[in-house]
Amino acid sequence: MKKSSKKLSFSRRLAILVPAVLLAGIAAVRAAETHRAETAHPLSMAAGRHVENAKCSGQCDNVMLVSDQQPDVQYYDGVKDPTCAEAMLWANANGREDQIVFGGYELIDGYQTNLPTQTFGLDVLDGKDIEFTLPDSGSMFTAHIKDIGESNFLDSVECDQLSCSGFTRMLTDRDSGRATLYDSCASSLNAPDIYALYQAPEVHGSDTDDTYRVSIGLRALPSTGSTTGWVEGAGFERVYTSSELADDTVHVIADVGETTFEFDLVKDAE
């Protein structure tokens, strides 16, 4: 009986000891995590800035400088004649064999505006007319969808009114390449050179000096055949160091081919 009593006493002590060890281990892990969080290097970045006093020199006719981060923000507009807005459209299977998705986007003065997506069943391939509205002019169009033996089932597009206002070109990608579906742009209208400006502080660890990146890229319209939306090699890029950011105002001179943009990056008020 004495042996049984000792075994029982040991079992009770073990039952009390195991949870205590587990709790101590959990507390140690949490303490280590807290210590790591307290000693981790916080991220660092320079103060934000905004653009003021934008000017253009050199070839400035039919040229625009817009923000790459803020829709509808234009820093310089040298376009005097009407511009041609371009739209990309498609009607593709969306990964499910029983659904066809019609969608697209329109580039208006360098800004992309998406068309509402419309989803249909396979019966659309028997010859379906889809109505849609372009954002720039509000004009209604009809897209004809049918099986044309390609992955893109968009067959043609036509104006759904007596007249469709605006200067618009609509394109789509065929197996053989990019094709024009609708074009109300006069041949005399030249596509403007639309440059997009990106400016923002770079993120670093606490042991690295603050820097600020400024880049300007030339946007490409769909009719150029660009698949990225940008003209390769046409632009400007520079990273400003912490010593250059000491002043509240940084003057930027950006050469982009025959065009030069100048503007001030002014430190945002805290």
PDB file of C-alpha atoms in Angstrom:
ATOM      1  CA  MET A   1       0.000   0.000   0.000  1.00  0.00           C
ATOM      2  CA  LYS A   2       2.876   2.351   0.764  1.00  0.00           C
ATOM      3  CA  LYS A   3       4.256   1.875  -2.751  1.00  0.00           C
ATOM      4  CA  SER A   4       0.862   2.689  -4.250  1.00  0.00           C
ATOM      5  CA  SER A   5       0.662   5.838  -2.143  1.00  0.00           C
ATOM      6  CA  LYS A   6       4.082   7.030  -3.343  1.00  0.00           C
ATOM      7  CA  LYS A   7       3.148   6.417  -6.982  1.00  0.00           C
ATOM      8  CA  LEU A   8      -0.076   8.350  -6.523  1.00  0.00           C
ATOM      9  CA  SER A   9       1.744  11.235  -4.877  1.00  0.00           C
ATOM     10  CA  PHE A  10       4.304  11.369  -7.689  1.00  0.00           C
ATOM     11  CA  SER A  11       1.573  11.375 -10.331  1.00  0.00           C
ATOM     12  CA  ARG A  12      -0.108  14.312  -8.623  1.00  0.00           C
ATOM     13  CA  ARG A  13       3.146  16.237  -8.487  1.00  0.00           C
ATOM     14  CA  LEU A  14       3.756  15.483 -12.178  1.00  0.00           C
ATOM     15  CA  ALA A  15       0.260  16.685 -13.084  1.00  0.00           C
ATOM     16  CA  ILE A  16       0.993  19.990 -11.369  1.00  0.00           C
ATOM     17  CA  LEU A  17       4.546  20.326 -12.735  1.00  0.00           C
ATOM     18  CA  VAL A  18       3.823  19.786 -16.474  1.00  0.00           C
ATOM     19  CA  PRO A  19       1.369  22.690 -16.887  1.00  0.00           C
ATOM     20  CA  ALA A  20       3.737  24.936 -14.920  1.00  0.00           C
ATOM     21  CA  VAL A  21       6.594  24.078 -17.294  1.00  0.00           C
ATOM     22  CA  LEU A  22       4.394  24.708 -20.329  1.00  0.00           C
ATOM     23  CA  LEU A  23       3.271  28.101 -18.980  1.00  0.00           C
ATOM     24  CA  ALA A  24       6.854  29.057 -18.263  1.00  0.00           C
ATOM     25  CA  GLY A  25       7.840  28.111 -21.818  1.00  0.00           C
ATOM     26  CA  ILE A  26       5.020  30.154 -23.318  1.00  0.00           C
ATOM     27  CA  ALA A  27       5.991  33.151 -21.200  1.00  0.00           C
ATOM     28  CA  ALA A  28       9.623  32.835 -22.334  1.00  0.00           C
ATOM     29  CA  VAL A  29       8.611  32.741 -26.006  1.00  0.00           C
ATOM     30  CA  ARG A  30       6.398  35.793 -25.605  1.00  0.00           C
ATOM     31  CA  ALA A  31       9.142  37.662 -23.783  1.00  0.00           C
ATOM     32  CA  ALA A  32      11.605  36.858 -26.586  1.00  0.00           C
ATOM     33  CA  GLU A  33       9.108  38.062 -29.219  1.00  0.00           C
ATOM     34  CA  THR A  34       8.563  41.293 -27.286  1.00  0.00           C
ATOM     35  CA  HIS A  35      12.298  41.818 -27.003  1.00  0.00           C
ATOM     36  CA  ARG A  36      12.757  41.288 -30.745  1.00  0.00           C
ATOM     37  CA  ALA A  37       9.971  43.768 -31.497  1.00  0.00           C
ATOM     38  CA  GLU A  38      11.511  46.340 -29.183  1.00  0.00           C
ATOM     39  CA  THR A  39      14.995  45.948 -30.654  1.00  0.00           C
ATOM     40  CA  ALA A  40      13.933  45.657 -34.369  1.00  0.00           C
ATOM     41  CA  HIS A  41      15.025  48.480 -36.629  1.00  0.00           C
ATOM     42  CA  PRO A  42      12.007  50.634 -37.538  1.00  0.00           C
ATOM     43  CA  LEU A  43      11.485  51.580 -41.165  1.00  0.00           C
ATOM     44  CA  SER A  44      12.539  55.053 -42.240  1.00  0.00           C
ATOM     45  CA  MET A  45      11.501  57.308 -45.099  1.00  0.00           C
ATOM     46  CA  ALA A  46      11.848  60.924 -46.106  1.00  0.00           C
ATOM     47  CA  ALA A  47       8.992  63.398 -45.746  1.00  0.00           C
ATOM     48  CA  GLY A  48       6.377  63.416 -48.494  1.00  0.00           C
ATOM     49  CA  ARG A  49       6.377  66.168 -51.116  1.00  0.00           C
ATOM     50  CA  HIS A  50       4.075  67.640 -53.748  1.00  0.00           C
ATOM     51  CA  VAL A  51       4.638  69.252 -57.145  1.00  0.00           C
ATOM     52  CA  GLU A  52       4.531  73.008 -57.700  1.00  0.00           C
ATOM     53  CA  ASN A  53       5.560  75.437 -60.475  1.00  0.00           C
ATOM     54  CA  ALA A  54       5.693  72.903 -63.322  1.00  0.00           C
ATOM     55  CA  LYS A  55       7.034  74.331 -66.607  1.00  0.00           C
ATOM     56  CA  CYS A  56       7.956  72.949 -70.015  1.00  0.00           C
ATOM     57  CA  SER A  57      10.664  73.987 -72.466  1.00  0.00           C
ATOM     58  CA  GLY A  58      11.784  72.680 -75.833  1.00  0.00           C
ATOM     59  CA  GLN A  59       9.141  70.660 -77.697  1.00  0.00           C
ATOM     60  CA  CYS A  60       6.019  71.409 -75.630  1.00  0.00           C
ATOM     61  CA  ASP A  61       3.217  71.446 -78.208  1.00  0.00           C
ATOM     62  CA  ASN A  62       0.904  68.444 -77.965  1.00  0.00           C
ATOM     63  CA  VAL A  63       2.639  67.385 -74.735  1.00  0.00           C
ATOM     64  CA  MET A  64       1.156  66.690 -71.306  1.00  0.00           C
ATOM     65  CA  LEU A  65       2.624  65.951 -67.873  1.00  0.00           C
ATOM     66  CA  VAL A  66       0.197  64.166 -65.546  1.00  0.00           C
ATOM     67  CA  SER A  67       0.433  62.454 -62.171  1.00  0.00           C
ATOM     68  CA  ASP A  68       1.014  58.708 -62.172  1.00  0.00           C
ATOM     69  CA  GLN A  69      -0.530  58.464 -58.696  1.00  0.00           C
ATOM     70  CA  GLN A  70      -3.466  60.881 -58.662  1.00  0.00           C
ATOM     71  CA  PRO A  71      -6.173  60.546 -61.326  1.00  0.00           C
ATOM     72  CA  ASP A  72      -7.113  63.747 -63.154  1.00  0.00           C
ATOM     73  CA  VAL A  73      -4.069  65.700 -61.885  1.00  0.00           C
ATOM     74  CA  GLN A  74      -2.295  67.530 -64.712  1.00  0.00           C
ATOM     75  CA  TYR A  75       0.916  69.453 -64.110  1.00  0.00           C
ATOM     76  CA  TYR A  76       1.345  70.727 -67.685  1.00  0.00           C
ATOM     77  CA  ASP A  77      -1.025  70.700 -70.670  1.00  0.00           C
ATOM     78  CA  GLY A  78       0.282  71.770 -74.070  1.00  0.00           C
ATOM     79  CA  VAL A  79      -2.496  70.056 -76.042  1.00  0.00           C
ATOM     80  CA  LYS A  80      -4.587  72.607 -77.915  1.00  0.00           C
ATOM     81  CA  ASP A  81      -6.370  70.417 -80.466  1.00  0.00           C
ATOM     82  CA  PRO A  82      -8.922  67.701 -79.638  1.00  0.00           C
ATOM     83  CA  THR A  83      -7.298  64.433 -78.626  1.00  0.00           C
ATOM     84  CA  CYS A  84      -8.228  60.916 -79.615  1.00  0.00           C
ATOM     85  CA  ALA A  85      -9.276  58.678 -76.718  1.00  0.00           C
ATOM     86  CA  GLU A  86      -8.463  54.992 -77.202  1.00  0.00           C
ATOM     87  CA  ALA A  87     -10.165  51.951 -75.714  1.00  0.00           C
ATOM     88  CA  MET A  88      -9.153  48.280 -75.484  1.00  0.00           C
ATOM     89  CA  LEU A  89     -12.000  45.757 -75.486  1.00  0.00           C
ATOM     90  CA  TRP A  90     -12.232  41.976 -75.204  1.00  0.00           C
ATOM     91  CA  ALA A  91     -14.684  39.125 -74.726  1.00  0.00           C
ATOM     92  CA  ASN A  92     -12.812  36.123 -73.335  1.00  0.00           C
ATOM     93  CA  ALA A  93     -13.505  32.993 -71.322  1.00  0.00           C
ATOM     94  CA  ASN A  94     -12.751  33.718 -67.677  1.00  0.00           C
ATOM     95  CA  GLY A  95     -11.227  30.345 -66.821  1.00  0.00           C
ATOM     96  CA  ARG A  96     -14.595  28.621 -66.522  1.00  0.00           C
ATOM     97  CA  GLU A  97     -15.821  26.898 -69.650  1.00  0.00           C
ATOM     98  CA  ASP A  98     -19.380  28.144 -69.162  1.00  0.00           C
ATOM     99  CA  GLN A  99     -18.695  31.891 -68.854  1.00  0.00           C
ATOM    100  CA  ILE A 100     -17.689  34.673 -71.258  1.00  0.00           C
ATOM    101  CA  VAL A 101     -16.543  38.024 -69.850  1.00  0.00           C
ATOM    102  CA  PHE A 102     -16.842  41.282 -71.785  1.00  0.00           C
ATOM    103  CA  GLY A 103     -14.678  44.126 -70.511  1.00  0.00           C
ATOM    104  CA  GLY A 104     -12.102  46.748 -71.379  1.00  0.00           C
ATOM    105  CA  TYR A 105     -10.667  50.117 -70.507  1.00  0.00           C
ATOM    106  CA  GLU A 106     -10.348  53.556 -72.052  1.00  0.00           C
ATOM    107  CA  LEU A 107      -7.337  55.876 -71.945  1.00  0.00           C
ATOM    108  CA  ILE A 108      -8.439  59.501 -71.682  1.00  0.00           C
ATOM    109  CA  ASP A 109      -5.633  62.077 -71.602  1.00  0.00           C
ATOM    110  CA  GLY A 110      -3.316  59.411 -70.283  1.00  0.00           C
ATOM    111  CA  TYR A 111      -5.629  58.134 -67.548  1.00  0.00           C
ATOM    112  CA  GLN A 112      -7.084  54.624 -67.594  1.00  0.00           C
ATOM    113  CA  THR A 113     -10.795  54.214 -66.867  1.00  0.00           C
ATOM    114  CA  ASN A 114     -12.179  50.679 -66.727  1.00  0.00           C
ATOM    115  CA  LEU A 115     -15.464  49.715 -68.339  1.00  0.00           C
ATOM    116  CA  PRO A 116     -17.941  47.756 -66.178  1.00  0.00           C
ATOM    117  CA  THR A 117     -17.393  44.012 -66.617  1.00  0.00           C
ATOM    118  CA  GLN A 118     -20.293  41.982 -68.018  1.00  0.00           C
ATOM    119  CA  THR A 119     -20.484  38.185 -67.674  1.00  0.00           C
ATOM    120  CA  PHE A 120     -22.542  35.890 -69.913  1.00  0.00           C
ATOM    121  CA  GLY A 121     -23.209  32.218 -70.510  1.00  0.00           C
ATOM    122  CA  LEU A 122     -22.150  30.281 -73.600  1.00  0.00           C
ATOM    123  CA  ASP A 123     -25.369  31.224 -75.389  1.00  0.00           C
ATOM    124  CA  VAL A 124     -23.691  34.574 -76.070  1.00  0.00           C
ATOM    125  CA  LEU A 125     -21.587  32.811 -78.731  1.00  0.00           C
ATOM    126  CA  ASP A 126     -24.661  32.215 -80.850  1.00  0.00           C
ATOM    127  CA  GLY A 127     -24.614  35.910 -81.671  1.00  0.00           C
ATOM    128  CA  LYS A 128     -25.156  38.300 -78.790  1.00  0.00           C
ATOM    129  CA  ASP A 129     -25.350  42.089 -78.811  1.00  0.00           C
ATOM    130  CA  ILE A 130     -23.903  43.773 -75.719  1.00  0.00           C
ATOM    131  CA  GLU A 131     -24.553  47.431 -74.965  1.00  0.00           C
ATOM    132  CA  PHE A 132     -21.876  49.496 -73.242  1.00  0.00           C
ATOM    133  CA  THR A 133     -21.067  53.168 -72.667  1.00  0.00           C
ATOM    134  CA  LEU A 134     -17.701  54.883 -73.069  1.00  0.00           C
ATOM    135  CA  PRO A 135     -16.660  56.994 -70.060  1.00  0.00           C
ATOM    136  CA  ASP A 136     -15.317  60.006 -71.979  1.00  0.00           C
ATOM    137  CA  SER A 137     -18.321  60.858 -74.131  1.00  0.00           C
ATOM    138  CA  GLY A 138     -21.185  58.892 -72.593  1.00  0.00           C
ATOM    139  CA  SER A 139     -21.968  57.519 -76.064  1.00  0.00           C
ATOM    140  CA  MET A 140     -23.659  54.114 -76.241  1.00  0.00           C
ATOM    141  CA  PHE A 141     -22.202  51.341 -78.383  1.00  0.00           C
ATOM    142  CA  THR A 142     -23.100  47.798 -79.287  1.00  0.00           C
ATOM    143  CA  ALA A 143     -20.558  44.986 -79.254  1.00  0.00           C
ATOM    144  CA  HIS A 144     -21.293  41.854 -81.287  1.00  0.00           C
ATOM    145  CA  ILE A 145     -20.106  38.608 -79.685  1.00  0.00           C
ATOM    146  CA  LYS A 146     -19.817  35.284 -81.465  1.00  0.00           C
ATOM    147  CA  ASP A 147     -17.500  32.331 -81.921  1.00  0.00           C
ATOM    148  CA  ILE A 148     -14.999  33.484 -84.549  1.00  0.00           C
ATOM    149  CA  GLY A 149     -12.557  30.646 -83.934  1.00  0.00           C
ATOM    150  CA  GLU A 150     -10.296  32.613 -81.586  1.00  0.00           C
ATOM    151  CA  SER A 151      -9.858  33.001 -77.832  1.00  0.00           C
ATOM    152  CA  ASN A 152     -11.327  36.508 -78.106  1.00  0.00           C
ATOM    153  CA  PHE A 153     -15.008  36.314 -79.084  1.00  0.00           C
ATOM    154  CA  LEU A 154     -15.477  40.041 -79.767  1.00  0.00           C
ATOM    155  CA  ASP A 155     -16.482  40.266 -83.422  1.00  0.00           C
ATOM    156  CA  SER A 156     -17.330  43.938 -84.066  1.00  0.00           C
ATOM    157  CA  VAL A 157     -18.469  47.230 -82.507  1.00  0.00           C
ATOM    158  CA  GLU A 158     -20.863  49.881 -83.776  1.00  0.00           C
ATOM    159  CA  CYS A 159     -22.383  53.138 -82.571  1.00  0.00           C
ATOM    160  CA  ASP A 160     -25.742  52.549 -80.869  1.00  0.00           C
ATOM    161  CA  GLN A 161     -27.042  56.064 -81.612  1.00  0.00           C
ATOM    162  CA  LEU A 162     -27.710  58.256 -84.629  1.00  0.00           C
ATOM    163  CA  SER A 163     -24.267  59.727 -83.925  1.00  0.00           C
ATOM    164  CA  CYS A 164     -21.611  59.030 -81.309  1.00  0.00           C
ATOM    165  CA  SER A 165     -19.867  62.125 -80.025  1.00  0.00           C
ATOM    166  CA  GLY A 166     -16.176  62.431 -79.321  1.00  0.00           C
ATOM    167  CA  PHE A 167     -13.002  61.242 -80.974  1.00  0.00           C
ATOM    168  CA  THR A 168     -12.650  57.593 -80.104  1.00  0.00           C
ATOM    169  CA  ARG A 169     -10.711  54.618 -81.359  1.00  0.00           C
ATOM    170  CA  MET A 170     -11.585  51.097 -80.115  1.00  0.00           C
ATOM    171  CA  LEU A 171      -9.231  48.161 -80.497  1.00  0.00           C
ATOM    172  CA  THR A 172      -8.999  44.505 -79.578  1.00  0.00           C
ATOM    173  CA  ASP A 173      -6.351  41.778 -79.690  1.00  0.00           C
ATOM    174  CA  ARG A 174      -6.808  39.078 -82.321  1.00  0.00           C
ATOM    175  CA  ASP A 175      -4.698  35.956 -82.749  1.00  0.00           C
ATOM    176  CA  SER A 176      -3.061  37.794 -85.661  1.00  0.00           C
ATOM    177  CA  GLY A 177      -2.392  40.983 -83.657  1.00  0.00           C
ATOM    178  CA  ARG A 178      -4.104  44.187 -82.557  1.00  0.00           C
ATOM    179  CA  ALA A 179      -7.116  45.213 -84.673  1.00  0.00           C
ATOM    180  CA  THR A 180      -9.248  48.366 -84.884  1.00  0.00           C
ATOM    181  CA  LEU A 181     -12.987  47.887 -84.295  1.00  0.00           C
ATOM    182  CA  TYR A 182     -14.195  51.502 -84.425  1.00  0.00           C
ATOM    183  CA  ASP A 183     -12.479  54.776 -85.275  1.00  0.00           C
ATOM    184  CA  SER A 184     -13.995  58.263 -85.239  1.00  0.00           C
ATOM    185  CA  CYS A 185     -10.629  60.016 -84.877  1.00  0.00           C
ATOM    186  CA  ALA A 186      -9.719  62.292 -87.749  1.00  0.00           C
ATOM    187  CA  SER A 187      -6.530  61.273 -89.514  1.00  0.00           C
ATOM    188  CA  SER A 188      -5.172  64.763 -88.862  1.00  0.00           C
ATOM    189  CA  LEU A 189      -5.348  64.273 -85.091  1.00  0.00           C
ATOM    190  CA  ASN A 190      -1.938  63.477 -83.705  1.00  0.00           C
ATOM    191  CA  ALA A 191      -1.741  61.456 -80.521  1.00  0.00           C
ATOM    192  CA  PRO A 192      -0.315  63.649 -77.729  1.00  0.00           C
ATOM    193  CA  ASP A 193       2.842  62.713 -75.858  1.00  0.00           C
ATOM    194  CA  ILE A 194       1.554  62.043 -72.368  1.00  0.00           C
ATOM    195  CA  TYR A 195       4.227  61.788 -69.668  1.00  0.00           C
ATOM    196  CA  ALA A 196       3.339  60.440 -66.225  1.00  0.00           C
ATOM    197  CA  LEU A 197       5.240  61.645 -63.141  1.00  0.00           C
ATOM    198  CA  TYR A 198       5.869  59.394 -60.138  1.00  0.00           C
ATOM    199  CA  GLN A 199       7.401  60.928 -57.003  1.00  0.00           C
ATOM    200  CA  ALA A 200       7.629  59.376 -53.532  1.00  0.00           C
ATOM    201  CA  PRO A 201      10.066  58.723 -50.677  1.00  0.00           C
ATOM    202  CA  GLU A 202      11.777  55.336 -50.640  1.00  0.00           C
ATOM    203  CA  VAL A 203      11.419  52.997 -47.666  1.00  0.00           C
ATOM    204  CA  HIS A 204      14.604  51.943 -45.816  1.00  0.00           C
ATOM    205  CA  GLY A 205      15.795  50.495 -42.552  1.00  0.00           C
ATOM    206  CA  SER A 206      16.740  52.907 -39.785  1.00  0.00           C
ATOM    207  CA  ASP A 207      20.455  52.569 -40.565  1.00  0.00           C
ATOM    208  CA  THR A 208      20.064  53.860 -44.157  1.00  0.00           C
ATOM    209  CA  ASP A 209      19.908  57.460 -45.329  1.00  0.00           C
ATOM    210  CA  ASP A 210      16.537  58.727 -46.556  1.00  0.00           C
ATOM    211  CA  THR A 211      16.122  58.955 -50.338  1.00  0.00           C
ATOM    212  CA  TYR A 212      13.421  60.214 -52.707  1.00  0.00           C
ATOM    213  CA  ARG A 213      12.620  58.731 -56.153  1.00  0.00           C
ATOM    214  CA  VAL A 214      11.382  60.763 -59.112  1.00  0.00           C
ATOM    215  CA  SER A 215      10.562  59.135 -62.451  1.00  0.00           C
ATOM    216  CA  ILE A 216       8.753  60.214 -65.614  1.00  0.00           C
ATOM    217  CA  GLY A 217       7.539  57.744 -68.249  1.00  0.00           C
ATOM    218  CA  LEU A 218       5.902  58.184 -71.657  1.00  0.00           C
ATOM    219  CA  ARG A 219       2.552  56.449 -71.820  1.00  0.00           C
ATOM    220  CA  ALA A 220       1.701  54.457 -74.945  1.00  0.00           C
ATOM    221  CA  LEU A 221      -1.762  54.332 -76.499  1.00  0.00           C
ATOM    222  CA  PRO A 222      -3.154  50.897 -77.445  1.00  0.00           C
ATOM    223  CA  SER A 223      -2.814  51.726 -81.160  1.00  0.00           C
ATOM    224  CA  THR A 224       0.977  51.752 -80.737  1.00  0.00           C
ATOM    225  CA  GLY A 225       0.845  48.020 -80.092  1.00  0.00           C
ATOM    226  CA  SER A 226       2.355  48.371 -76.612  1.00  0.00           C
ATOM    227  CA  THR A 227       1.488  45.536 -74.246  1.00  0.00           C
ATOM    228  CA  THR A 228       2.882  47.350 -71.193  1.00  0.00           C
ATOM    229  CA  GLY A 229       1.277  50.749 -71.700  1.00  0.00           C
ATOM    230  CA  TRP A 230       4.671  52.487 -71.725  1.00  0.00           C
ATOM    231  CA  VAL A 231       7.195  53.489 -74.366  1.00  0.00           C
ATOM    232  CA  GLU A 232      10.438  51.661 -73.655  1.00  0.00           C
ATOM    233  CA  GLY A 233      13.408  53.916 -72.902  1.00  0.00           C
ATOM    234  CA  ALA A 234      11.470  57.194 -73.089  1.00  0.00           C
ATOM    235  CA  GLY A 235      11.615  58.878 -69.724  1.00  0.00           C
ATOM    236  CA  PHE A 236      13.574  60.204 -66.750  1.00  0.00           C
ATOM    237  CA  GLU A 237      14.555  58.749 -63.390  1.00  0.00           C
ATOM    238  CA  ARG A 238      16.593  60.031 -60.465  1.00  0.00           C
ATOM    239  CA  VAL A 239      16.966  59.221 -56.773  1.00  0.00           C
ATOM    240  CA  TYR A 240      17.676  62.207 -54.521  1.00  0.00           C
ATOM    241  CA  THR A 241      19.920  61.665 -51.482  1.00  0.00           C
ATOM    242  CA  SER A 242      19.283  62.792 -47.921  1.00  0.00           C
ATOM    243  CA  SER A 243      21.677  65.744 -48.320  1.00  0.00           C
ATOM    244  CA  GLU A 244      19.743  66.911 -51.403  1.00  0.00           C
ATOM    245  CA  LEU A 245      16.517  66.678 -49.381  1.00  0.00           C
ATOM    246  CA  ALA A 246      17.733  69.027 -46.654  1.00  0.00           C
ATOM    247  CA  ASP A 247      15.850  71.981 -48.147  1.00  0.00           C
ATOM    248  CA  ASP A 248      12.059  72.224 -48.087  1.00  0.00           C
ATOM    249  CA  THR A 249      12.084  72.698 -51.887  1.00  0.00           C
ATOM    250  CA  VAL A 250      13.946  70.520 -54.392  1.00  0.00           C
ATOM    251  CA  HIS A 251      14.094  71.838 -57.958  1.00  0.00           C
ATOM    252  CA  VAL A 252      13.893  69.076 -60.577  1.00  0.00           C
ATOM    253  CA  ILE A 253      15.024  69.386 -64.205  1.00  0.00           C
ATOM    254  CA  ALA A 254      13.897  66.368 -66.231  1.00  0.00           C
ATOM    255  CA  ASP A 255      14.984  65.912 -69.845  1.00  0.00           C
ATOM    256  CA  VAL A 256      12.769  63.549 -71.851  1.00  0.00           C
ATOM    257  CA  GLY A 257      13.998  63.672 -75.418  1.00  0.00           C
ATOM    258  CA  GLU A 258      13.282  67.035 -77.008  1.00  0.00           C
ATOM    259  CA  THR A 259      11.105  68.058 -74.054  1.00  0.00           C
ATOM    260  CA  THR A 260      12.331  69.336 -70.684  1.00  0.00           C
ATOM    261  CA  PHE A 261      10.104  69.565 -67.608  1.00  0.00           C
ATOM    262  CA  GLU A 262      11.024  71.682 -64.599  1.00  0.00           C
ATOM    263  CA  PHE A 263       9.169  71.673 -61.306  1.00  0.00           C
ATOM    264  CA  ASP A 264       9.606  72.021 -57.558  1.00  0.00           C
ATOM    265  CA  LEU A 265       9.133  69.202 -55.071  1.00  0.00           C
ATOM    266  CA  VAL A 266       7.875  70.998 -51.969  1.00  0.00           C
ATOM    267  CA  LYS A 267       7.893  69.278 -48.591  1.00  0.00           C
ATOM    268  CA  ASP A 268       4.392  68.606 -47.289  1.00  0.00           C
ATOM    269  CA  ALA A 269       3.297  70.458 -44.174  1.00  0.00           C
ATOM    270  CA  GLU A 270       3.408  68.283 -41.051  1.00  0.00           C
TER     271      GLU A 270
END
